[in-house]
Coordinates of C-alpha atoms and ligand atoms in Angstrom, one line a residue:
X22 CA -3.8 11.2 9.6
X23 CA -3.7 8.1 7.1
X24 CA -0.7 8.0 4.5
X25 CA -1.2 5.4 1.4
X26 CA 2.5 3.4 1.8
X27 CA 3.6 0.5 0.8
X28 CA 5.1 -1.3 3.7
X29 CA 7.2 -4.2 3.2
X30 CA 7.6 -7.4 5.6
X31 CA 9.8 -10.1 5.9
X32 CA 7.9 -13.9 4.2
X33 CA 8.7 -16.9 5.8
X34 CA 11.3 -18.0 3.6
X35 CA 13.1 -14.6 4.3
X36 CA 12.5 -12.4 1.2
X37 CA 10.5 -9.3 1.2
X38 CA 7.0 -9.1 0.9
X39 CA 5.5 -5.7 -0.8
X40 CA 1.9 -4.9 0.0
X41 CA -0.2 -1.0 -0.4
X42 CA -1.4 -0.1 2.9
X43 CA -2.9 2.7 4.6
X44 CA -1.0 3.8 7.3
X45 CA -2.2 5.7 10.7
X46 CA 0.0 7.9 12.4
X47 CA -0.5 7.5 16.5
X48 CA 1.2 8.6 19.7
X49 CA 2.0 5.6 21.8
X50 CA 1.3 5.3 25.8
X51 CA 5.0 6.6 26.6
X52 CA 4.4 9.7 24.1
X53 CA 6.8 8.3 21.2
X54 CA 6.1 7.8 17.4
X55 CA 3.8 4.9 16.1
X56 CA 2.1 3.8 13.5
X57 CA -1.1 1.7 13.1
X58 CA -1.7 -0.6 10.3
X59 CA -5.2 -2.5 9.9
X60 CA -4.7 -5.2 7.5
X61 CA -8.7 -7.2 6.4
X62 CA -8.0 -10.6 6.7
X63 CA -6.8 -13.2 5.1
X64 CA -3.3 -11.1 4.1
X65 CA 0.0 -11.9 3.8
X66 CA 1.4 -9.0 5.6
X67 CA -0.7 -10.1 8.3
X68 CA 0.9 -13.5 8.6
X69 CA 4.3 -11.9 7.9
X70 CA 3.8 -9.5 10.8
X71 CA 3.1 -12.0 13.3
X72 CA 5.7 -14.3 12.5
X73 CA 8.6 -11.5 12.3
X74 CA 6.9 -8.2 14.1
X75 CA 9.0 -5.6 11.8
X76 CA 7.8 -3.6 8.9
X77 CA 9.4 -0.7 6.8
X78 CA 7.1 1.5 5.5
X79 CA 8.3 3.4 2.2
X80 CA 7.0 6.6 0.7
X81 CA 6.8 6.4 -3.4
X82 CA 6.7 8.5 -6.1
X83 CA 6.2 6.6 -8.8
X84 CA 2.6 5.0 -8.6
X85 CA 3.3 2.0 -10.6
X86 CA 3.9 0.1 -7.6
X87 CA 0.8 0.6 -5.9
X88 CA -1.1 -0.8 -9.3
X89 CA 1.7 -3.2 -9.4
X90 CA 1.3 -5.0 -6.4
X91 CA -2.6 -5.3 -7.2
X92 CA -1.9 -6.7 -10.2
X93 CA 0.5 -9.4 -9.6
X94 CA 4.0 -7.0 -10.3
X95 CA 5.1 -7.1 -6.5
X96 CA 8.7 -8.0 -7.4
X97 CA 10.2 -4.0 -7.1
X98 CA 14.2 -3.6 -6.1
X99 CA 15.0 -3.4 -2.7
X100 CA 17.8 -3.3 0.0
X101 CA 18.2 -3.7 3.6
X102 CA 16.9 -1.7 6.3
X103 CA 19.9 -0.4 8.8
X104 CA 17.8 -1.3 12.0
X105 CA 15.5 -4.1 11.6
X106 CA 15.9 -7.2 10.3
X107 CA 13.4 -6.2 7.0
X108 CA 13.8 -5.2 3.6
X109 CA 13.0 -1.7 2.3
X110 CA 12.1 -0.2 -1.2
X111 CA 15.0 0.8 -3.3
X112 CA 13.4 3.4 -4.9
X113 CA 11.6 5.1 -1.5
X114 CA 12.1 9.2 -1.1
X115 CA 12.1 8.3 2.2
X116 CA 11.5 5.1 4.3
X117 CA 10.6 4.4 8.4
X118 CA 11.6 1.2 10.2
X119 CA 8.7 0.1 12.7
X120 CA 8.4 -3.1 15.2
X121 CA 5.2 -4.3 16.5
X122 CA 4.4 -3.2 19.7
X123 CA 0.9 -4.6 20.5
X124 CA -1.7 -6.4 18.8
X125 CA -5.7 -5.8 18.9
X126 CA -6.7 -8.9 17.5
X127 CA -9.8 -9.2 15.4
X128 CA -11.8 -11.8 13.2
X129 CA -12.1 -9.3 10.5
X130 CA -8.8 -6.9 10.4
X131 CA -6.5 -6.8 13.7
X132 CA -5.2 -3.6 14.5
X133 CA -0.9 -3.7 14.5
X134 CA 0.3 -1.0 16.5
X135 CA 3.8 -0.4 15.8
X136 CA 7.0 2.0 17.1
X137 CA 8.9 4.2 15.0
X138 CA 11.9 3.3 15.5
X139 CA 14.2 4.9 12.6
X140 CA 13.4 7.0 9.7
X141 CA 15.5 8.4 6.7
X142 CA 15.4 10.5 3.0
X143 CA 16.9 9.2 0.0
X144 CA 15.9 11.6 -2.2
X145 CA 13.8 15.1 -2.7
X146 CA 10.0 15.0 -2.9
X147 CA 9.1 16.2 -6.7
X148 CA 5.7 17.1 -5.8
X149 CA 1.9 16.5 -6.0
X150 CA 0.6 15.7 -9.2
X151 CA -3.2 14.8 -9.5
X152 CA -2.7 11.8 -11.7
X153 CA -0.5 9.8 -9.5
X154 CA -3.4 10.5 -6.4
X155 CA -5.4 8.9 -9.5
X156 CA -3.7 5.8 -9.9
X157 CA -3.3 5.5 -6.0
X158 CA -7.7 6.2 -5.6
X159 CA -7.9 4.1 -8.7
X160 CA -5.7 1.3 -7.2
X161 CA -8.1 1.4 -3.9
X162 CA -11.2 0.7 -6.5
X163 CA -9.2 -2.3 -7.7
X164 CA -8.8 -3.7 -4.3
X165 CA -12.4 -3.5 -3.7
X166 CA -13.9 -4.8 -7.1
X167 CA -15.3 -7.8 -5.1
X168 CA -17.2 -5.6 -2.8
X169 CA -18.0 -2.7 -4.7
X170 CA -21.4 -2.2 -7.3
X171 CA -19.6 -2.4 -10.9
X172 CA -21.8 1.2 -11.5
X173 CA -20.2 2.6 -8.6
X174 CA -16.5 1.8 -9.7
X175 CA -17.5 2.8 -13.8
X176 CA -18.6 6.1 -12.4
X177 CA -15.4 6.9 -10.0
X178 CA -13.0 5.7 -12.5
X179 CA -14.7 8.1 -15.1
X180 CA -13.7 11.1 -12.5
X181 CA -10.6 9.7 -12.0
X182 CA -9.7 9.7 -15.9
X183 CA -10.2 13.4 -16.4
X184 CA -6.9 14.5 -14.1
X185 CA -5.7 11.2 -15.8
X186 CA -5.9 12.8 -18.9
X187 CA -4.7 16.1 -18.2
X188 CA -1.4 15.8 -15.9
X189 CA -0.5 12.1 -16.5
X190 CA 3.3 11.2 -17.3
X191 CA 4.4 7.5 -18.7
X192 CA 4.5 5.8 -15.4
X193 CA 1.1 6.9 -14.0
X194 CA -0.3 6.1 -18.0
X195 CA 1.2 2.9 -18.1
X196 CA 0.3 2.1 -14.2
X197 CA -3.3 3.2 -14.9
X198 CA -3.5 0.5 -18.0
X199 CA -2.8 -2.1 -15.4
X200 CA -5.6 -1.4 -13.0
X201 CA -7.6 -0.9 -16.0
X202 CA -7.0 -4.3 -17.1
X203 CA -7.7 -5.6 -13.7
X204 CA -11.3 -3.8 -13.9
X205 CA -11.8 -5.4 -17.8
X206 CA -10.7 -9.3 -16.0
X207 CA -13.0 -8.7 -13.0
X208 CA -16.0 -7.7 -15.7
X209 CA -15.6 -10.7 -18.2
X210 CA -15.9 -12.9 -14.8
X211 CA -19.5 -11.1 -14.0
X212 CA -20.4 -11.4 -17.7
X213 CA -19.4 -15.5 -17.6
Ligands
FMN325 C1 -3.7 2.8 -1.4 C2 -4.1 1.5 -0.9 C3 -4.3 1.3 0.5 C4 -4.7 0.1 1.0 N1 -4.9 0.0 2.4 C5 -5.2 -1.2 2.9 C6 -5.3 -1.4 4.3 O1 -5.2 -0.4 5.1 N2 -5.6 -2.6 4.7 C7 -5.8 -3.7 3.9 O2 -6.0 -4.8 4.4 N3 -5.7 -3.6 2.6 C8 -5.4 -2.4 2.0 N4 -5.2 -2.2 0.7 C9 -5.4 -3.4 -0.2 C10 -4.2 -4.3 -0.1 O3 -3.1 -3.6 -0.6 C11 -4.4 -5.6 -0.9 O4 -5.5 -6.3 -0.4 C12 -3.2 -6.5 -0.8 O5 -3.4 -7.6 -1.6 C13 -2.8 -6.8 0.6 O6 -2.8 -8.1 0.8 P1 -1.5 -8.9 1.4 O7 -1.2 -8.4 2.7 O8 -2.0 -10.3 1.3 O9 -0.4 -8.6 0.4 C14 -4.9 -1.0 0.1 C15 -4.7 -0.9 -1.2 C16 -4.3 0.4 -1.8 C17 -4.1 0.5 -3.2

């Protein structure tokens, strides 16, 4: 199964990097808990992860940070992880804390294997609502506005709206007028 996360890696210079990933659960060769994350090159989590092979992966409610991070609002709160050298989300219902344990490269998206090696709640999960799996299949659109037919995208975002519409609270509206924004920017640069 893939989960939509946001992991979090350690930059360079130290700070936190916060990027929307999907997230692959996997049994390793001696039977314990992995993950496999495939990031398409070039990315900065990438980079991060082969300079400092650690990650935290952090399970959100509050959708604004996937259309955040995709639309230049990556700076979210965030605190220390208790077993790896990373940071994690402040606001996470729960969080893991994962170091890479082998590396498939390739030219186009290298496959990171990494092993659980802690996991903790913060705080209860509230829920599924179909507006926040909006924002996050919206949010995927957005990523992909480079490679996708602009017909294609109008149409799915049209579906998307409708559970939009009918189940959204502030957070997924006001994360939804981001990406929205994104999709208006990307069409003025076709129309140019
Ligand atoms: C829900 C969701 C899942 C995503 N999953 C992936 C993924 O598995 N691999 C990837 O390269 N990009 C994925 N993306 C797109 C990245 O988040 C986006 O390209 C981002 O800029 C990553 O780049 P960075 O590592 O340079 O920060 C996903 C985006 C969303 C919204």
């Amino acid at each position: 199964m893939i989960r939509e996360t946001l992991v979090v890696t350690r930059r360079a210079d130290g700070g936190a990097h916060l990027a929307p990933m999907g997230a692959q659960s996997v049994i390793l060769p001696d039977g314990a808990e992995g993950v496999l994350l495939q990031p398409f090159r070039p990315s900065a989590t990438l980079e991060n992860l082969q300079r400092w092979p650690c990650a935290t992966l952090n399970h959100v409610d509050d959708v604004r940070l996937f259309a955040g991070c995709l639309t230049g609002r990556r700076e979210w709160p965030t605190c220390e992880a208790r077993r790896i050298a990373c940071a994690r989300l402040a606001c996470a219902l729960a969080h893991e804390e994962l170091e890479v344990e082998r590396v498939e490269d390739d030219p186009q998206r290298p496959r990171f294997f990494l092993r659980l090696l802690a996991r903790a709640n913060h705080a209860p999960f509230p829920g599924f609502n179909r507006a926040k799996a909006a924002v996050i299949e919206a949010a995927i659109l957005v990523s992909r506005l480079h490679l996708l037919p602009p017909d294609k995208v109008a149409r799915e975002l049209d579906a998307l709206r409708i559970a939009l519409d009918k189940t959204a609270g502030a957070e997924e509206e006001e994360a939804w007028g981001w990406l929205m924004e994104a999709v208006a920017r990307h069409r003025e640069k076709l129309r140019a």
